Coordinates of C-alpha atoms in Angstrom, one line a residue:
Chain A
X1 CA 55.2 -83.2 60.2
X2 CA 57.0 -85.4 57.7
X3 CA 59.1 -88.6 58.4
X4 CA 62.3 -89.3 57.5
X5 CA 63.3 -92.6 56.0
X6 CA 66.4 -93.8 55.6
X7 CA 67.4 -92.4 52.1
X8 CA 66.5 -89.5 52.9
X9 CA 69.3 -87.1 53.6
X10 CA 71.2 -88.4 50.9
X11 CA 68.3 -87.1 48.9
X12 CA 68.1 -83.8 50.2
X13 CA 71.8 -84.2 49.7
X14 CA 71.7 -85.1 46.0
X15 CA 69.0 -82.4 45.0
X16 CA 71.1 -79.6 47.0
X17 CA 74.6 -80.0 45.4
X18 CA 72.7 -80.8 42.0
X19 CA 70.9 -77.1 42.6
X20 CA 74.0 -75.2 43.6
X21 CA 76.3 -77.4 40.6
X22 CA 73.4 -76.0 37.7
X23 CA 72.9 -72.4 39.5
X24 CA 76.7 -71.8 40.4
X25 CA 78.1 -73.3 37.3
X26 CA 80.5 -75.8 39.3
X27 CA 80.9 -79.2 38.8
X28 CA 79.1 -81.6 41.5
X29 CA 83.0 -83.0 42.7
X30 CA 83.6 -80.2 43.5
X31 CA 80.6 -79.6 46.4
X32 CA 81.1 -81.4 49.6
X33 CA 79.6 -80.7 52.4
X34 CA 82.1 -78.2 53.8
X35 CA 81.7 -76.0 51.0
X36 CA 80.5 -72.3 51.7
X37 CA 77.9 -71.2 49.5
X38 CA 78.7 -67.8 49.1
X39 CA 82.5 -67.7 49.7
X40 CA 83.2 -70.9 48.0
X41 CA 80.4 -71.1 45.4
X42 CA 79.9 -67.1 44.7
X43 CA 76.0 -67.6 45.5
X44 CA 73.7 -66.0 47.3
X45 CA 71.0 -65.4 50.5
X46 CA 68.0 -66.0 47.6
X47 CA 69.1 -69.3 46.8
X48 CA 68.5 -70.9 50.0
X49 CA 65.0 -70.2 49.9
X50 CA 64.7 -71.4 45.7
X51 CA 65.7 -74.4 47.1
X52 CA 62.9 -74.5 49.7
X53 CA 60.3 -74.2 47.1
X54 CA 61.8 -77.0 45.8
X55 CA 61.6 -79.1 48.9
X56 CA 58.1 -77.9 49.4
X57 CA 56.8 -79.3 46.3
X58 CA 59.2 -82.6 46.2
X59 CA 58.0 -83.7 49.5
X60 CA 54.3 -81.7 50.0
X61 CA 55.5 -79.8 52.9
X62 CA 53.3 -77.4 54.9
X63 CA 55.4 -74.2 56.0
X64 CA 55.7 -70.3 55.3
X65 CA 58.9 -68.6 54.2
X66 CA 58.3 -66.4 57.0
X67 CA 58.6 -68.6 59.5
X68 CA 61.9 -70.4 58.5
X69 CA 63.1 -67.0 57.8
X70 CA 63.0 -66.4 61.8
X71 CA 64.6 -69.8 62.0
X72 CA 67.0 -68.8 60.0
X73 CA 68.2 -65.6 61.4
X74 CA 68.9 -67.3 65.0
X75 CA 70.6 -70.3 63.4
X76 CA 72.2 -68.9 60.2
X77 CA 73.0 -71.4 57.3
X78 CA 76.7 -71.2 55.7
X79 CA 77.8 -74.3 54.6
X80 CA 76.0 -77.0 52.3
X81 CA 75.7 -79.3 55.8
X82 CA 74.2 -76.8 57.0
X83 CA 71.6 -76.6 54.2
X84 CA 70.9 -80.2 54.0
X85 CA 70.6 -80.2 58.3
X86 CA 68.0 -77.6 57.9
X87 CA 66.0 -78.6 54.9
X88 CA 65.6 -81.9 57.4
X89 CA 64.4 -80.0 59.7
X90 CA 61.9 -78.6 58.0
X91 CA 60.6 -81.9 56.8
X92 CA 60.3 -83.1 59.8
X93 CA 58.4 -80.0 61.6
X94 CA 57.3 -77.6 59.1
X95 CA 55.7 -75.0 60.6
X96 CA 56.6 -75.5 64.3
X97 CA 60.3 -75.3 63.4
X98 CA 60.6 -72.7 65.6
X99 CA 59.3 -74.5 68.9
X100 CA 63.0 -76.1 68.5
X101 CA 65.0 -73.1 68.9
Chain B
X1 CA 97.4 -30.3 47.1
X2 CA 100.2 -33.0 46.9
X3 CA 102.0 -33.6 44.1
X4 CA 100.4 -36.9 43.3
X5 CA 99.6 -37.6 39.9
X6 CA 96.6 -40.0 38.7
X7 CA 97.0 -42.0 35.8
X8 CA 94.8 -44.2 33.5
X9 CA 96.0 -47.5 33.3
X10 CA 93.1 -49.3 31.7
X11 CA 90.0 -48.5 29.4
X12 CA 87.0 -49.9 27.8
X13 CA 83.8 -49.2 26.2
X14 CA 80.9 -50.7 24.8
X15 CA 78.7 -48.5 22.2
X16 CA 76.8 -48.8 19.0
X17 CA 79.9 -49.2 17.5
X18 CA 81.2 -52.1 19.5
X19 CA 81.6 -54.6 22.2
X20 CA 85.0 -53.6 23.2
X21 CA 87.6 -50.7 22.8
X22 CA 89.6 -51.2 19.8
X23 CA 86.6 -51.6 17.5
X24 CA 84.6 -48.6 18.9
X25 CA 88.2 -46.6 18.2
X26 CA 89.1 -47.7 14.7
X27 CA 85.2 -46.9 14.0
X28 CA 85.4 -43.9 15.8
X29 CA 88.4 -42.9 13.8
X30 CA 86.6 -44.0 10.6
X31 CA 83.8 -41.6 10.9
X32 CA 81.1 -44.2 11.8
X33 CA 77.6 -43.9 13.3
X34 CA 76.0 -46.1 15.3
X35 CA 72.7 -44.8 14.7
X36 CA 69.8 -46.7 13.2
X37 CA 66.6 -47.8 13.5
X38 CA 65.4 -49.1 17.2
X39 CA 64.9 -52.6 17.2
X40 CA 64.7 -53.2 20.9
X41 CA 60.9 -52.7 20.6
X42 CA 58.6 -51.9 17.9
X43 CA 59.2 -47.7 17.6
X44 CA 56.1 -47.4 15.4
X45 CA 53.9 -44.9 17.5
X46 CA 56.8 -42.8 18.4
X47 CA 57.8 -39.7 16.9
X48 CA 61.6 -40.8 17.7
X49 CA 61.8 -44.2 16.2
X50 CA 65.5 -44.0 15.9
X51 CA 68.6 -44.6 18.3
X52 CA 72.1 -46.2 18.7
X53 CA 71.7 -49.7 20.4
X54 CA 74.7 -51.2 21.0
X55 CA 75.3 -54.8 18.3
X56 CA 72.9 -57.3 18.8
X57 CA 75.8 -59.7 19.6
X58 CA 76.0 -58.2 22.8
X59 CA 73.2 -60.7 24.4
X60 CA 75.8 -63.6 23.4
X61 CA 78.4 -62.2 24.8
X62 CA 76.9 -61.5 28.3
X63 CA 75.7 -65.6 28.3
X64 CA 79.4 -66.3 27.0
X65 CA 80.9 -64.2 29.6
X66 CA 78.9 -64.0 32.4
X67 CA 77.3 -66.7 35.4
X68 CA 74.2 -68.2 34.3
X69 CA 72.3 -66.7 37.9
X70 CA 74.3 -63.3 37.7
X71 CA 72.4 -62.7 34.5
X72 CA 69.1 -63.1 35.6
X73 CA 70.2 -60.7 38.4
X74 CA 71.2 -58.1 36.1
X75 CA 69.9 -55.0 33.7
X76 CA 71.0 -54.9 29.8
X77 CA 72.8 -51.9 31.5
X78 CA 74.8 -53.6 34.2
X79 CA 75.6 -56.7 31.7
X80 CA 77.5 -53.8 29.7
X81 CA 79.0 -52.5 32.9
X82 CA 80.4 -55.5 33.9
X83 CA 81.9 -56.6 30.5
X84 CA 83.5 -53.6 30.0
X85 CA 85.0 -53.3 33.8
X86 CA 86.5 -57.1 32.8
X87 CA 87.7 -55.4 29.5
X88 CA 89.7 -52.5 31.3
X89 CA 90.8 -54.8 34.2
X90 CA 92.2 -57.1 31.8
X91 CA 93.8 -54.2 30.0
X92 CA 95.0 -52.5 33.0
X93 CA 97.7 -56.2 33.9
X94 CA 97.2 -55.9 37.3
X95 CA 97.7 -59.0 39.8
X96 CA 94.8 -58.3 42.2
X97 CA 96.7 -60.2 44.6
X98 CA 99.4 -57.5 45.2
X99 CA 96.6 -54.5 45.9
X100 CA 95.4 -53.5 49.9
X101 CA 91.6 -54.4 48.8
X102 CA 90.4 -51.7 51.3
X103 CA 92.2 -49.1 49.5
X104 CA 90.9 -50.5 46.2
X105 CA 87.4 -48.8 45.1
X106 CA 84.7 -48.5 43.0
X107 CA 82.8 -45.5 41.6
X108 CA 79.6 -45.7 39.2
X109 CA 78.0 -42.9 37.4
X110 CA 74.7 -44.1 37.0
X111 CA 71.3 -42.6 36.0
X112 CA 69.3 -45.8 36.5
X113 CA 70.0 -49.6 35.7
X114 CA 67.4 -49.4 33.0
X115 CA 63.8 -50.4 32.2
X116 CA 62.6 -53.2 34.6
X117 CA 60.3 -56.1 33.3
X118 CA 57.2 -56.8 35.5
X119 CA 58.2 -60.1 37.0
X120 CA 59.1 -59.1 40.7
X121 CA 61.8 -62.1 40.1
X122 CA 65.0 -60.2 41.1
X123 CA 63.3 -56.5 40.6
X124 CA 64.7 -54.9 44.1
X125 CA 68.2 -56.5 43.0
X126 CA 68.2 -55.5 39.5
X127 CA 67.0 -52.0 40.1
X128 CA 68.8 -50.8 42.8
X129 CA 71.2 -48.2 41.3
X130 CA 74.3 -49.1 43.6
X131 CA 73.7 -52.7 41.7
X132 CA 76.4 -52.0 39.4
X133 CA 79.1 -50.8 41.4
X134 CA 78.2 -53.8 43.9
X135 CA 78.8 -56.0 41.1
X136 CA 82.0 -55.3 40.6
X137 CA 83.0 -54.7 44.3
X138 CA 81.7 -58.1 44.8
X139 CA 83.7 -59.9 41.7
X140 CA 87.4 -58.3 42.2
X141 CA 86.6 -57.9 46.2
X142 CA 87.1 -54.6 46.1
X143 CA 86.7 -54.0 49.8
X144 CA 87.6 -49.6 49.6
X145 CA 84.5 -47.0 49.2
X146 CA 82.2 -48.4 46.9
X147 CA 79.2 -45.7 45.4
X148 CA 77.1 -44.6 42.5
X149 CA 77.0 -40.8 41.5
X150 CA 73.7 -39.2 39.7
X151 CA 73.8 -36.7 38.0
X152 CA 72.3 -37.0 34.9
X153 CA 74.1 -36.8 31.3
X154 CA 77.5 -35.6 33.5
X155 CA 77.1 -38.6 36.2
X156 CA 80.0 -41.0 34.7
X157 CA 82.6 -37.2 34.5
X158 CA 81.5 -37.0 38.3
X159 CA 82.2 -40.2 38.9
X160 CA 85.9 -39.9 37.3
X161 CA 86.6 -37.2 39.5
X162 CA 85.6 -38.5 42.6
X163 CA 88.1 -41.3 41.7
X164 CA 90.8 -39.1 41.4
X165 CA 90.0 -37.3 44.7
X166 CA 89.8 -40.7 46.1
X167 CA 93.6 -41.5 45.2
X168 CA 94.7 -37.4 45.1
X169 CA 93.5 -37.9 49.1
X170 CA 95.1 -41.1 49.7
X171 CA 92.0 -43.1 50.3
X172 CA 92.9 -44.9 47.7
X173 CA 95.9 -46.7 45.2
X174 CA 93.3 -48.1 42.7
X175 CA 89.9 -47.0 41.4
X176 CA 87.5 -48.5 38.8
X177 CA 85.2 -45.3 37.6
X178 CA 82.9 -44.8 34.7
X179 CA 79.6 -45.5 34.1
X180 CA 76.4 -47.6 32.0
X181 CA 73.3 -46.8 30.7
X182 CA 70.5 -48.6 28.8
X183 CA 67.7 -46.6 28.4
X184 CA 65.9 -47.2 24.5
X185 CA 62.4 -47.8 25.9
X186 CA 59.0 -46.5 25.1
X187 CA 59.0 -44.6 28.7
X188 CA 62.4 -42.6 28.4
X189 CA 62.0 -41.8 24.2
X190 CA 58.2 -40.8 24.5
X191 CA 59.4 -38.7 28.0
X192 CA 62.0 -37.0 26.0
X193 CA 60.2 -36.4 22.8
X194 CA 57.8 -34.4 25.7
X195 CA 60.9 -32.3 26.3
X196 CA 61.6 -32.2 22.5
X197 CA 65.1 -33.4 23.5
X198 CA 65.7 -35.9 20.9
X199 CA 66.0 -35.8 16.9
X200 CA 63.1 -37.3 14.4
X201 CA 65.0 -37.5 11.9
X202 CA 63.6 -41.0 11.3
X203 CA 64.1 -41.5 7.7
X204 CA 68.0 -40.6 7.3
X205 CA 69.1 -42.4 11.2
X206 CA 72.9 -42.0 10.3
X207 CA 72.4 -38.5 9.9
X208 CA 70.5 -37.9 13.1
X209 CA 73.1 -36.9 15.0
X210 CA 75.2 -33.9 14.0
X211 CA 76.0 -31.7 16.6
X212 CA 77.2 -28.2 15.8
X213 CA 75.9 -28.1 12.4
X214 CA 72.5 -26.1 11.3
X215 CA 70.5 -29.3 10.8
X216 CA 70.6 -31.0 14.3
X217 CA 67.2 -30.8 15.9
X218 CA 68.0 -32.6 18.6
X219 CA 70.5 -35.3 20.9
X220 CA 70.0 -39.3 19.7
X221 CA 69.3 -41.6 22.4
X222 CA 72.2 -44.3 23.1
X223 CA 73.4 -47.1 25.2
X224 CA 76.9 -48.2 26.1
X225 CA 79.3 -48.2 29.1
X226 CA 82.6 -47.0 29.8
X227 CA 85.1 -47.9 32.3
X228 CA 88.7 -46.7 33.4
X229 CA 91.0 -47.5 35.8
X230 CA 92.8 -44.9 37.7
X231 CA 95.5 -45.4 40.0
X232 CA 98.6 -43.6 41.3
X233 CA 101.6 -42.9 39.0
X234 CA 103.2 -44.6 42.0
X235 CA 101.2 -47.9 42.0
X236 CA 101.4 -47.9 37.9
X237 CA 105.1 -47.9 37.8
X238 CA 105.8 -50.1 40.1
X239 CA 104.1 -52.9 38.2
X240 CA 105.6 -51.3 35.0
X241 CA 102.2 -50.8 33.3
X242 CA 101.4 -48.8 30.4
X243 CA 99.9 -45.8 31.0
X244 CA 97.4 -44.3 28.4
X245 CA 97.3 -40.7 30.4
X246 CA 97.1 -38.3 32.9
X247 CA 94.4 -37.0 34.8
X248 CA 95.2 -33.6 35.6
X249 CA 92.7 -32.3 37.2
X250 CA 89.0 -31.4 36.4
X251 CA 86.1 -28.7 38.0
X252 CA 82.4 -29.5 38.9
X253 CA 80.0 -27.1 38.6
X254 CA 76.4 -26.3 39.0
X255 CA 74.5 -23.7 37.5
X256 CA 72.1 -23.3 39.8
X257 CA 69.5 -21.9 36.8
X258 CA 67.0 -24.1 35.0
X259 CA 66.4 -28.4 35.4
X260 CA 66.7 -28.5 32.0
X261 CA 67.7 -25.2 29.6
X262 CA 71.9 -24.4 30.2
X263 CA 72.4 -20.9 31.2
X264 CA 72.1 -18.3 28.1
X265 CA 75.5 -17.8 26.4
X266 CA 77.1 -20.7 28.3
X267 CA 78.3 -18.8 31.1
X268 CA 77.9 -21.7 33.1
X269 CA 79.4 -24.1 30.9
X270 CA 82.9 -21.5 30.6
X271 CA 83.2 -21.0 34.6
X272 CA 83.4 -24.8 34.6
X273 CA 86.2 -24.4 32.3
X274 CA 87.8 -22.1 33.6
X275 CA 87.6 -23.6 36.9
X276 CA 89.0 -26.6 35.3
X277 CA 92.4 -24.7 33.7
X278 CA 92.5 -22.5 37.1
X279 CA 92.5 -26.0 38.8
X280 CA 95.2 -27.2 36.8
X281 CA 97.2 -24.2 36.9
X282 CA 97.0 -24.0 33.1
X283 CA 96.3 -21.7 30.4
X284 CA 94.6 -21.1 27.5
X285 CA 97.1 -21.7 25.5
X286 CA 97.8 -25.0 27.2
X287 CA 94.4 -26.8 25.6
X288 CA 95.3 -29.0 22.7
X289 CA 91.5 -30.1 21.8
X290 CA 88.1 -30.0 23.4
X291 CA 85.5 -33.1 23.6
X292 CA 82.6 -31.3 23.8
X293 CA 79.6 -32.5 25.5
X294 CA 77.7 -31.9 21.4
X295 CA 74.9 -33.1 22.2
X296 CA 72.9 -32.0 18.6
X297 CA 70.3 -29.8 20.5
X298 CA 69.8 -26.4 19.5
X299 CA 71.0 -25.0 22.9
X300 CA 73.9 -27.1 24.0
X301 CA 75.6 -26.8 20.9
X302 CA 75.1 -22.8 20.5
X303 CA 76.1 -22.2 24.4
X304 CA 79.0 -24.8 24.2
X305 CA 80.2 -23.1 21.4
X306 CA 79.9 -19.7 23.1
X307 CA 81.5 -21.0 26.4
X308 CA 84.6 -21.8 24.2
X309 CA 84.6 -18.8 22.6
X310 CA 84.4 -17.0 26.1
X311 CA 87.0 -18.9 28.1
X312 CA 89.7 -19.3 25.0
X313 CA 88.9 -15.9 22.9
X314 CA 91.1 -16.1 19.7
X315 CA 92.3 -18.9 20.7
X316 CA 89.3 -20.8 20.4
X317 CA 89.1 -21.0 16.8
X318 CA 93.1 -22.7 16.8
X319 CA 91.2 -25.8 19.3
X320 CA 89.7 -28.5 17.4
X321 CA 86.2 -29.4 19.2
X322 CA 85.1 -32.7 18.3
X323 CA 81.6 -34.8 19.4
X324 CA 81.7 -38.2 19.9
X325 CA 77.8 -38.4 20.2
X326 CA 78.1 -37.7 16.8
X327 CA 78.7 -41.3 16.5
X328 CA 77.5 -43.5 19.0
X329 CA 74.6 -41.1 20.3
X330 CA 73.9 -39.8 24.2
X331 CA 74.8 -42.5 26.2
X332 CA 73.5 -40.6 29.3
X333 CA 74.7 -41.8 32.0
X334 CA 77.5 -43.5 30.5
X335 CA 78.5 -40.5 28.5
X336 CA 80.8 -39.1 30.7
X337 CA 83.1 -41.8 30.8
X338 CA 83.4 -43.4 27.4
X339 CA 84.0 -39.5 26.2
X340 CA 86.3 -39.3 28.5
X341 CA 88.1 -42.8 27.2
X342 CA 87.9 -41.1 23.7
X343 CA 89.9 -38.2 25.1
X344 CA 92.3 -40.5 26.5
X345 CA 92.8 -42.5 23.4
X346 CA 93.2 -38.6 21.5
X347 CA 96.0 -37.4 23.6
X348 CA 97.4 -41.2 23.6
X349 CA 97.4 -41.5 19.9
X350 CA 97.8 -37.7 18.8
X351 CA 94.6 -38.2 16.8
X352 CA 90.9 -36.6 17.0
X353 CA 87.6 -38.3 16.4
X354 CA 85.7 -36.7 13.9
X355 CA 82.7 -34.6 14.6
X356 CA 80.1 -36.4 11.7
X357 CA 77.2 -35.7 9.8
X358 CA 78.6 -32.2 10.0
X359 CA 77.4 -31.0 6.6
X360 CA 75.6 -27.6 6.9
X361 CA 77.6 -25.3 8.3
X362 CA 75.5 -23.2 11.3
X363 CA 76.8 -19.7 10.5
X364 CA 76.9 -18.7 14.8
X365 CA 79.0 -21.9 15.2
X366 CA 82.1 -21.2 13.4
X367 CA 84.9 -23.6 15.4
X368 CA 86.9 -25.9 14.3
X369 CA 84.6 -28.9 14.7
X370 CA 87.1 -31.6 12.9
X371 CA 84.2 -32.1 10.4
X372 CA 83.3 -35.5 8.8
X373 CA 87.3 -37.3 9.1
X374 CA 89.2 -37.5 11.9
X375 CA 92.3 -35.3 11.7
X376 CA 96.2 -36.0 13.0
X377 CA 97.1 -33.5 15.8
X378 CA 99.2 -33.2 18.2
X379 CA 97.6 -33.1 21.9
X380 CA 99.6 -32.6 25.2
X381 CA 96.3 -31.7 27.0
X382 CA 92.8 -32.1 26.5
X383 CA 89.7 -31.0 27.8
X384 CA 86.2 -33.8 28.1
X385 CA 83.0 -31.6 28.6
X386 CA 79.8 -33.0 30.3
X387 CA 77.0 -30.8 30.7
X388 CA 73.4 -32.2 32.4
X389 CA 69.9 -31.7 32.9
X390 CA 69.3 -30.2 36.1
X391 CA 73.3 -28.0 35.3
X392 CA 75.4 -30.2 36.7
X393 CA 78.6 -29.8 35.1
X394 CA 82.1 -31.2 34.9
X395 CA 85.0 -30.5 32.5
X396 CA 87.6 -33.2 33.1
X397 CA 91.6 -32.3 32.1
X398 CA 93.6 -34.7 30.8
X399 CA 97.2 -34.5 29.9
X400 CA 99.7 -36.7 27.7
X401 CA 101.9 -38.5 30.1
X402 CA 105.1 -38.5 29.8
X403 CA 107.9 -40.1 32.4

């Protein structure tokens, strides 16, 4: 289980619009929080869990694609707040993510 | 039937003779072939070594054109498909804004998306074969039917006709159709050259091709896309467009005979026509020129030839027949539809595409087969063959529209 420090979300934050800003082609002003990935940003469903790798080697987390797949499909992510709020939650319960739902 | 007529509003093609349409016309019209040497891999152990790849610039022109992710989500073959639906788009001036998205659709013809690499990174995605025609639904949000037609070398003709039904049926007001294919790999040429489909004439490539004549031995392998855009005569004059031509009607056939030999004397090939002039409710007499499906094999050529001769008797030898493989090679799957765009550009312009390389004269093939330059004439209706493996065939009418 990982801990959250004080910076952290803005972290998650900065890598997450930095990601979707290089893959999407749009500037980073343009990214807030509200925006819609695939609506807004023309992405896509694959993207979500690129960024996951990422986050699994930036902080050494411990978790299976599978699992935060089933995560996923029960609480579906949209918007880039809804990225960062899950990509918390997986640093802080890896794994067991699912014992929340 | 109602009285609707379908019109072509927009057109574009990419070929071995170039990224977009005016330059694969005024090379077309110049008697060019895009034939050469393969350089997409090294050809060396094959005994077809030759084939008409479309410009090398086309690479820089998908990065140009293009999202960074969407290209690592795409075939060579989708990449041309999408370019050249921006192309007709573009062409066609219409404000996307003013269109019922769930009457606006998209149909493919599309053999495959092309040779896969072995990095599982995207396969699924880049393979599927609806990849192309999801593409495009996805960038203008074309929310109508939305499908990919296979059948082989005719797949893009089927693909143009199922469009028209589309807005014939009043499904739809405005259709993207055509068709893309990249096939120049090891797998396809040495699976062909099994067949003894294609030509070796590897020393003299701008010769290969040359349907009709007594020296073809065989169709050249291409690449390329083309894409129209169909919509009612209603829709197009309402927003005042140019239109480039009628589509008048068209038959589909299938012969029912052999996956890969047409049936003898192209009796197959002429009920297709005929079924497209009875369709039409036009005669004979009616048919200003003939693309012909040419592919430079043996049979095609000899039973194309012979269907003519059935359907049109006498008449037949007053048609000029021209082959635009000649040129730019078999596009397969795209074939359909950038022949198709050449017909539309003939009746447009009043001006036929040569048929080249045409310099021995096969003494049973005795048509007018607009040899070596193209030729002025005056075309109120024309007639695009397609005829594939497996005898799936289409003959596709279009007329010169007139208001």
């Amino acid at each position: 289980m990982g801990i959250i420090k004080a910076g952290t979300r803005d972290e998650v934050k900065k890598t997450v619009i930095s990601f979707f800003s290089e893959e999407c082609e749009v500037n980073e002003s343009k990214i807030s929080e509200e925006t819609n990935v695939i609506k807004d940003l023309e992405g896509d469903s694959l993207m979500f869990l690129e960024l996951l790798e990422i986050f699994k080697k930036k902080y050494g987390l411990d978790f299976e694609l599978k699992t935060i797949g089933k995560y996923v499909v029960k609480h579906p992510v949209q918007t880039i707040k809804d990225i960062i709020d899950m990509t918390i939650l997986i640093i802080q319960h890896e794994n067991n993510i699912n014992d929340l739902a | 039937m109602n009285d609707k007529k379908i019109v072509i509003t927009g057109l574009s093609c990419i070929s071995a003779l170039g990224l977009d349409l005016n330059t694969n016309w005024d090379n077309m019209l110049n008697g060019k072939s895009g034939v050469n040497k393969i350089t997409l891999f090294d050809p060396k152990d094959l005994m077809t070594q030759i084939a008409a790849q479309v410009p090398k610039d086309f690479e820089l022109l998908s990065e140009e054109k293009i999202k960074k992710r969407t290209l690592t989500q795409m075939t060579r073959a989708t990449k041309m498909c999408y370019l050249c639906a921006a192309d007709a788009i573009e062409m066609s001036s219409i404000n996307l804004d003013l269109y019922d998205k769930t009457r606006c659709s998209v149909i493919l013809g599309v053999v495959n998306t092309g040779k896969l690499d072995n990095d599982p990174k995207n396969k699924i995605i880049k393979g599927m074969n609806n990849a192309m025609s999801a593409w495009l639904s996805i960038k203008y949000k074309f929310e109508g039917p939305n499908y990919t037609i296979a059948t082989a070398c005719s797949s893009s003709a089927y693909a143009i006709a199922s469009g028209y039904d589309l807005i014939k049926n009043n499904l739809a007001d405005l259709v993207i159709v055509g068709g893309a294919d990249s096939t120049i790999n090891p797998e396809e040429i040495l699976g062909f050259n099994e067949l003894y489909a294609l030509s070796t004439n590897n020393k003299n490539p701008q010769k290969a091709s040359c349907p009709f004549s007594k020296d073809r031995d065989g169709f050249v392998i291409g690449e390329g896309a083309g894409i129209l855009i169909l919509e009612s005569e209603e829709s197009a004059k309402k927003r005042d467009v140019n239109i480039y031509a009628e589509l008048c009607g068209y038959s589909l056939t299938t012969e029912c005979y052999n996956i890969m030999a047409p049936m003898e004397n192209g009796e197959g090939m002429a009920k297709t026509m005929e079924m497209a002039l009875k369709k039409t409710n036009l005669t004979i007499n009616d048919i200003d020129y003939i693309n012909a499906h040419g592919t430079s094999t043996e049979l095609n050529d000899k039973f194309e030839t012979q269907a003519i001769k059935k359907v049109f008797g006498d008449q037949a030898y007053k048609i000029p027949v021209s082959s635009t493989k000649s040129m730019i090679g078999h596009t397969i799957g795209a074939a359909g539809a950038i022949e198709s765009i050449v017909t539309v550009l003939s009746v447009y312009h009043d001006i036929i595409t040569p048929t080249i390389n045409y310099d021995n004269k096969d003494p049973e093939l005795d048509l007018d087969y607009v040899p070596n330059k193209s030729k002025a004439h005056n075309i109120n209706f024309a007639i695009s063959n397609s005829f594939a493996f497996g005898g799936h065939n289409a003959s596709l009418i279009f007329k010169k529209y007139k208001n």
